[in-house]
Short mmCIF file of C-alpha atoms in Angstrom, two decimals:
data_model
loop_
_atom_site.label_atom_id
_atom_site.label_comp_id
_atom_site.label_asym_id
_atom_site.label_seq_id
_atom_site.Cartn_x
_atom_site.Cartn_y
_atom_site.Cartn_z
CA VAL A 1 73.40 43.86 216.10
CA ALA A 2 74.67 43.68 212.47
CA ASP A 3 78.67 43.39 213.21
CA LEU A 4 79.45 43.69 209.50
CA PRO A 5 78.65 46.35 206.87
CA PRO A 6 76.23 46.01 204.19
CA ASP A 7 77.52 45.76 200.66
CA ALA A 8 77.68 48.72 198.29
CA ASP A 9 74.94 47.98 195.89
CA ALA A 10 74.12 51.17 194.41
CA ASP A 11 75.90 52.35 190.92
CA GLU A 12 76.14 55.73 191.76
CA ALA A 13 77.89 57.18 194.77
CA PRO A 14 75.10 57.86 197.49
CA GLY A 15 74.85 61.34 198.88
CA PRO A 16 74.25 61.79 202.58
CA PRO A 17 71.41 60.16 203.91
CA ARG A 18 68.52 62.08 205.30
CA TRP A 19 69.15 61.12 208.74
CA VAL A 20 72.61 62.82 208.59
CA LEU A 21 70.99 65.99 207.20
CA ALA A 22 68.60 66.27 209.89
CA PHE A 23 71.43 65.62 212.54
CA GLY A 24 73.60 68.39 210.81
CA THR A 25 70.52 70.85 211.02
CA VAL A 26 69.85 70.01 214.29
CA ALA A 27 73.48 70.59 215.73
CA ALA A 28 73.53 73.92 213.29
CA VAL A 29 70.88 75.14 215.42
CA LEU A 30 72.16 74.24 218.85
CA VAL A 31 75.47 75.93 217.91
CA VAL A 32 73.88 79.23 216.69
CA VAL A 33 71.43 79.10 219.97
CA PHE A 34 74.62 78.30 222.23
CA VAL A 35 76.77 81.39 220.29
CA LEU A 36 73.77 83.80 220.72
CA VAL A 37 73.17 82.86 224.53
CA HIS A 38 76.71 83.58 225.22
CA LEU A 39 76.75 86.89 223.14
CA ALA A 40 73.87 88.15 224.71
CA GLY A 41 75.48 87.44 228.03
CA GLY A 42 73.06 85.10 229.60
CA GLY A 43 75.50 82.11 229.29
CA PHE A 44 77.59 80.96 232.16
CA ARG A 45 79.99 83.26 233.40
CA GLY A 46 82.73 81.19 235.17
CA HIS A 47 84.66 83.45 238.06
CA LEU A 48 87.23 80.33 238.40
CA HIS A 49 90.38 82.26 239.26
CA GLY A 50 89.11 83.74 242.57
CA MET B 1 94.16 46.54 208.50
CA THR B 2 91.39 44.02 209.71
CA MET B 3 91.51 42.38 212.77
CA SER B 4 91.17 38.72 213.52
CA PRO B 5 87.75 37.93 215.25
CA ARG B 6 89.19 37.35 218.46
CA ILE B 7 91.08 40.50 218.54
CA ARG B 8 87.92 42.23 217.02
CA LYS B 9 85.86 40.83 219.96
CA LEU B 10 88.23 41.92 222.67
CA ALA B 11 88.90 45.38 221.17
CA LEU B 12 84.83 45.70 220.89
CA THR B 13 84.41 44.35 224.59
CA LEU B 14 86.97 47.08 225.78
CA HIS B 15 85.18 49.84 223.83
CA VAL B 16 81.53 49.01 225.02
CA ALA B 17 82.80 48.69 228.64
CA THR B 18 84.66 51.92 228.58
CA SER B 19 81.76 53.79 226.51
CA VAL B 20 78.94 52.51 228.94
CA GLY B 21 81.02 52.91 232.12
CA TRP B 22 81.65 56.74 230.77
CA LEU B 23 77.78 56.94 230.28
CA GLY B 24 77.02 55.63 233.90
CA GLY B 25 79.99 57.81 235.20
CA VAL B 26 78.26 60.85 233.80
CA ALA B 27 74.87 59.80 235.13
CA GLY B 28 76.48 59.46 238.87
CA PHE B 29 78.10 62.89 238.13
CA PHE B 30 74.91 64.54 237.44
CA ALA B 31 73.39 63.28 240.48
CA LEU B 32 76.09 64.87 242.41
CA ALA B 33 75.87 68.11 240.46
CA VAL B 34 71.97 68.23 241.03
CA VAL B 35 72.49 67.69 244.67
CA GLY B 36 75.39 70.39 244.80
CA LEU B 37 72.61 72.92 243.28
CA THR B 38 69.56 72.10 245.18
CA SER B 39 70.62 70.64 248.55
CA ALA B 40 70.18 73.11 251.54
CA ASP B 41 72.66 71.27 253.75
CA GLU B 42 76.28 72.68 253.45
CA GLN B 43 77.98 69.32 254.42
CA THR B 44 76.08 67.17 251.63
CA VAL B 45 76.81 70.18 249.22
CA ARG B 46 80.38 70.22 250.13
CA ALA B 47 80.94 66.37 249.79
CA ALA B 48 79.01 66.28 246.49
CA TYR B 49 81.51 68.48 244.85
CA LEU B 50 84.76 66.72 246.44
CA SER B 51 83.15 63.51 245.16
CA ALA B 52 82.56 64.89 242.05
CA ASP B 53 86.06 66.24 241.20
CA LEU B 54 87.61 62.67 242.40
CA MET B 55 85.08 61.19 240.04
CA THR B 56 85.94 63.37 237.10
CA ARG B 57 89.63 62.91 237.53
CA PHE B 58 89.96 59.01 238.41
CA VAL B 59 87.00 57.58 236.20
CA LEU B 60 85.45 60.22 234.02
CA VAL B 61 88.60 61.59 231.99
CA PRO B 62 90.07 58.07 231.81
CA LEU B 63 86.96 56.39 230.64
CA SER B 64 86.43 59.10 228.09
CA VAL B 65 90.02 58.83 226.64
CA ALA B 66 89.60 55.11 226.41
CA ALA B 67 86.11 54.94 224.94
CA LEU B 68 87.47 57.27 222.10
CA THR B 69 90.70 55.51 221.79
CA THR B 70 89.11 52.10 221.43
CA GLY B 71 86.36 53.48 219.01
CA ILE B 72 88.81 54.46 216.77
CA VAL B 73 90.68 51.37 216.77
CA GLN B 74 87.48 49.46 216.39
CA SER B 75 86.68 51.47 213.61
CA LEU B 76 90.24 51.24 211.93
CA GLY B 77 90.54 47.32 212.34
CA THR B 78 87.07 46.49 211.00
CA THR B 79 85.62 46.89 207.63
CA TRP B 80 83.52 49.29 208.87
CA GLY B 81 86.40 51.86 208.70
CA LEU B 82 86.58 55.19 210.16
CA PHE B 83 85.20 57.26 207.25
CA ARG B 84 83.41 54.83 205.54
CA PHE B 85 80.02 55.34 207.11
CA TRP B 86 78.15 58.27 208.06
CA TRP B 87 76.99 56.85 211.70
CA VAL B 88 80.83 56.04 212.58
CA ILE B 89 81.56 59.59 211.31
CA VAL B 90 78.49 61.14 213.30
CA LYS B 91 79.45 59.17 216.22
CA LEU B 92 83.16 60.10 216.28
CA LEU B 93 82.50 63.81 216.07
CA LEU B 94 79.92 63.42 218.89
CA THR B 95 82.55 61.45 221.05
CA ILE B 96 85.00 64.08 220.61
CA VAL B 97 82.75 66.98 221.51
CA ALA B 98 81.72 65.04 224.73
CA THR B 99 85.57 64.47 225.46
CA ALA B 100 86.08 68.07 224.77
CA LEU B 101 83.24 69.11 227.10
CA LEU B 102 84.78 66.89 229.99
CA LEU B 103 88.04 68.21 229.51
CA LEU B 104 86.92 71.85 229.60
CA HIS B 105 84.88 71.38 232.67
CA THR B 106 87.45 69.90 234.75
CA GLN B 107 88.45 73.41 235.57
CA PRO B 108 85.08 74.36 236.92
CA ILE B 109 84.65 71.20 238.80
CA ALA B 110 88.13 71.46 240.33
CA PHE B 111 86.96 75.26 241.20
CA MET B 112 84.19 74.05 243.35
CA ALA B 113 86.21 71.27 244.97
CA ARG B 114 88.46 73.83 246.43
CA ALA B 115 85.94 75.97 247.54
CA ALA B 116 84.25 72.94 249.11
CA GLN B 117 87.14 72.24 251.09
CA THR B 118 86.76 75.02 253.18
CA SER B 119 83.18 76.31 253.13
CA LEU B 120 80.35 76.68 250.77
CA ALA B 121 77.50 79.00 251.48
CA ALA B 122 74.10 78.46 250.26
CA GLY B 123 73.92 80.22 246.67
CA GLU B 124 77.45 80.82 246.35
CA HIS B 125 78.86 80.35 242.87
CA ALA B 126 75.45 79.50 241.80
CA ASP B 127 76.29 80.10 238.00
CA VAL B 128 79.03 77.48 238.03
CA ARG B 129 76.81 75.08 239.91
CA LEU B 130 74.19 75.23 237.24
CA GLN B 131 76.74 74.95 234.53
CA LEU B 132 77.85 71.59 235.92
CA VAL B 133 74.44 70.52 235.79
CA VAL B 134 73.53 71.53 232.36
CA THR B 135 76.55 70.47 230.97
CA ALA B 136 76.42 66.77 232.62
CA ALA B 137 72.81 66.52 231.12
CA ALA B 138 74.03 67.47 227.73
CA ALA B 139 76.73 64.70 228.17
CA ILE B 140 74.13 62.45 228.94
CA ALA B 141 72.23 63.26 225.93
CA LEU B 142 74.93 63.12 223.79
CA LEU B 143 76.35 59.64 224.99
CA LEU B 144 72.94 58.44 224.82
CA VAL B 145 72.88 59.46 221.22
CA THR B 146 76.19 57.53 220.32
CA THR B 147 75.06 54.40 222.09
CA VAL B 148 71.92 54.45 220.02
CA LEU B 149 74.07 54.96 216.77
CA SER B 150 76.07 51.99 217.87
CA VAL B 151 73.19 49.81 218.25
CA PHE B 152 70.82 50.88 215.39
CA LYS B 153 73.99 51.44 212.71
CA PRO B 154 71.57 53.88 210.47
CA PRO B 155 72.50 52.78 207.00
CA GLY B 156 74.33 55.21 204.51
CA ALA B 157 77.77 54.85 202.93
CA THR B 158 79.88 58.15 202.40
CA ARG B 159 81.20 58.84 198.85
CA TYR B 160 84.86 57.33 200.18
CA GLY B 161 83.32 54.19 201.72
CA TRP B 162 81.18 53.32 198.52
CA ARG B 163 84.27 53.69 196.40
CA LYS B 164 86.29 51.66 198.71
CA GLN B 165 83.59 48.66 198.76
CA ARG B 166 83.56 48.71 195.14
CA GLU B 167 87.57 48.69 194.72
CA GLU B 168 87.37 45.69 197.19
CA ARG B 169 84.75 43.99 195.40
CA LEU B 170 86.56 44.17 192.15
CA VAL B 171 89.74 42.80 193.87
CA ALA B 172 87.54 39.82 195.35
CA ARG B 173 86.29 38.96 191.66
CA ALA B 174 89.61 39.25 190.08
#
């Protein structure tokens, strides 16, 4: 396990790496699915005050 | 502010212990939630939800807050920083989401524990029972991802991190 970060060798500021973009895409899809499921009424409906 | 090596290792030990302890605790909670959802024995189901509530209040919530806090301290006290590398940012966001999920679910967990104090018929509050299983599974997945990020530290500096590193390099040369 590397305990220290690597040096910044690039001359230009880097953009987000590919794995971050993939991660963000998956997270966005999961959020949309979660919202759609709840809007469609298929989500969990708590009756927690009974 | 950079920590001395000894303090850094102490902070890292605390962070690893609380984070891995949290993951193990959620795995235990998941087992109780599955038993609560699937067992046909009422006494077993009631015991599962009473235990899950105690575990949540006295183990999971303290460990989640400790893992988040020690993670932030660890980032700020080392050259990794909090916003210099993408893996640190992603891990921080996932930890915040997992902590929020846990805090939001203390209510349904307490609800099931209250119901378990008297009686709990088969199939009663089935939606809440299922909710606890699904949420625990999601929390395990989130915490496994944060563990993988911590170990592999995928490359990628943010624009801010890149700028800070260049500034520090220039200062070191001067």
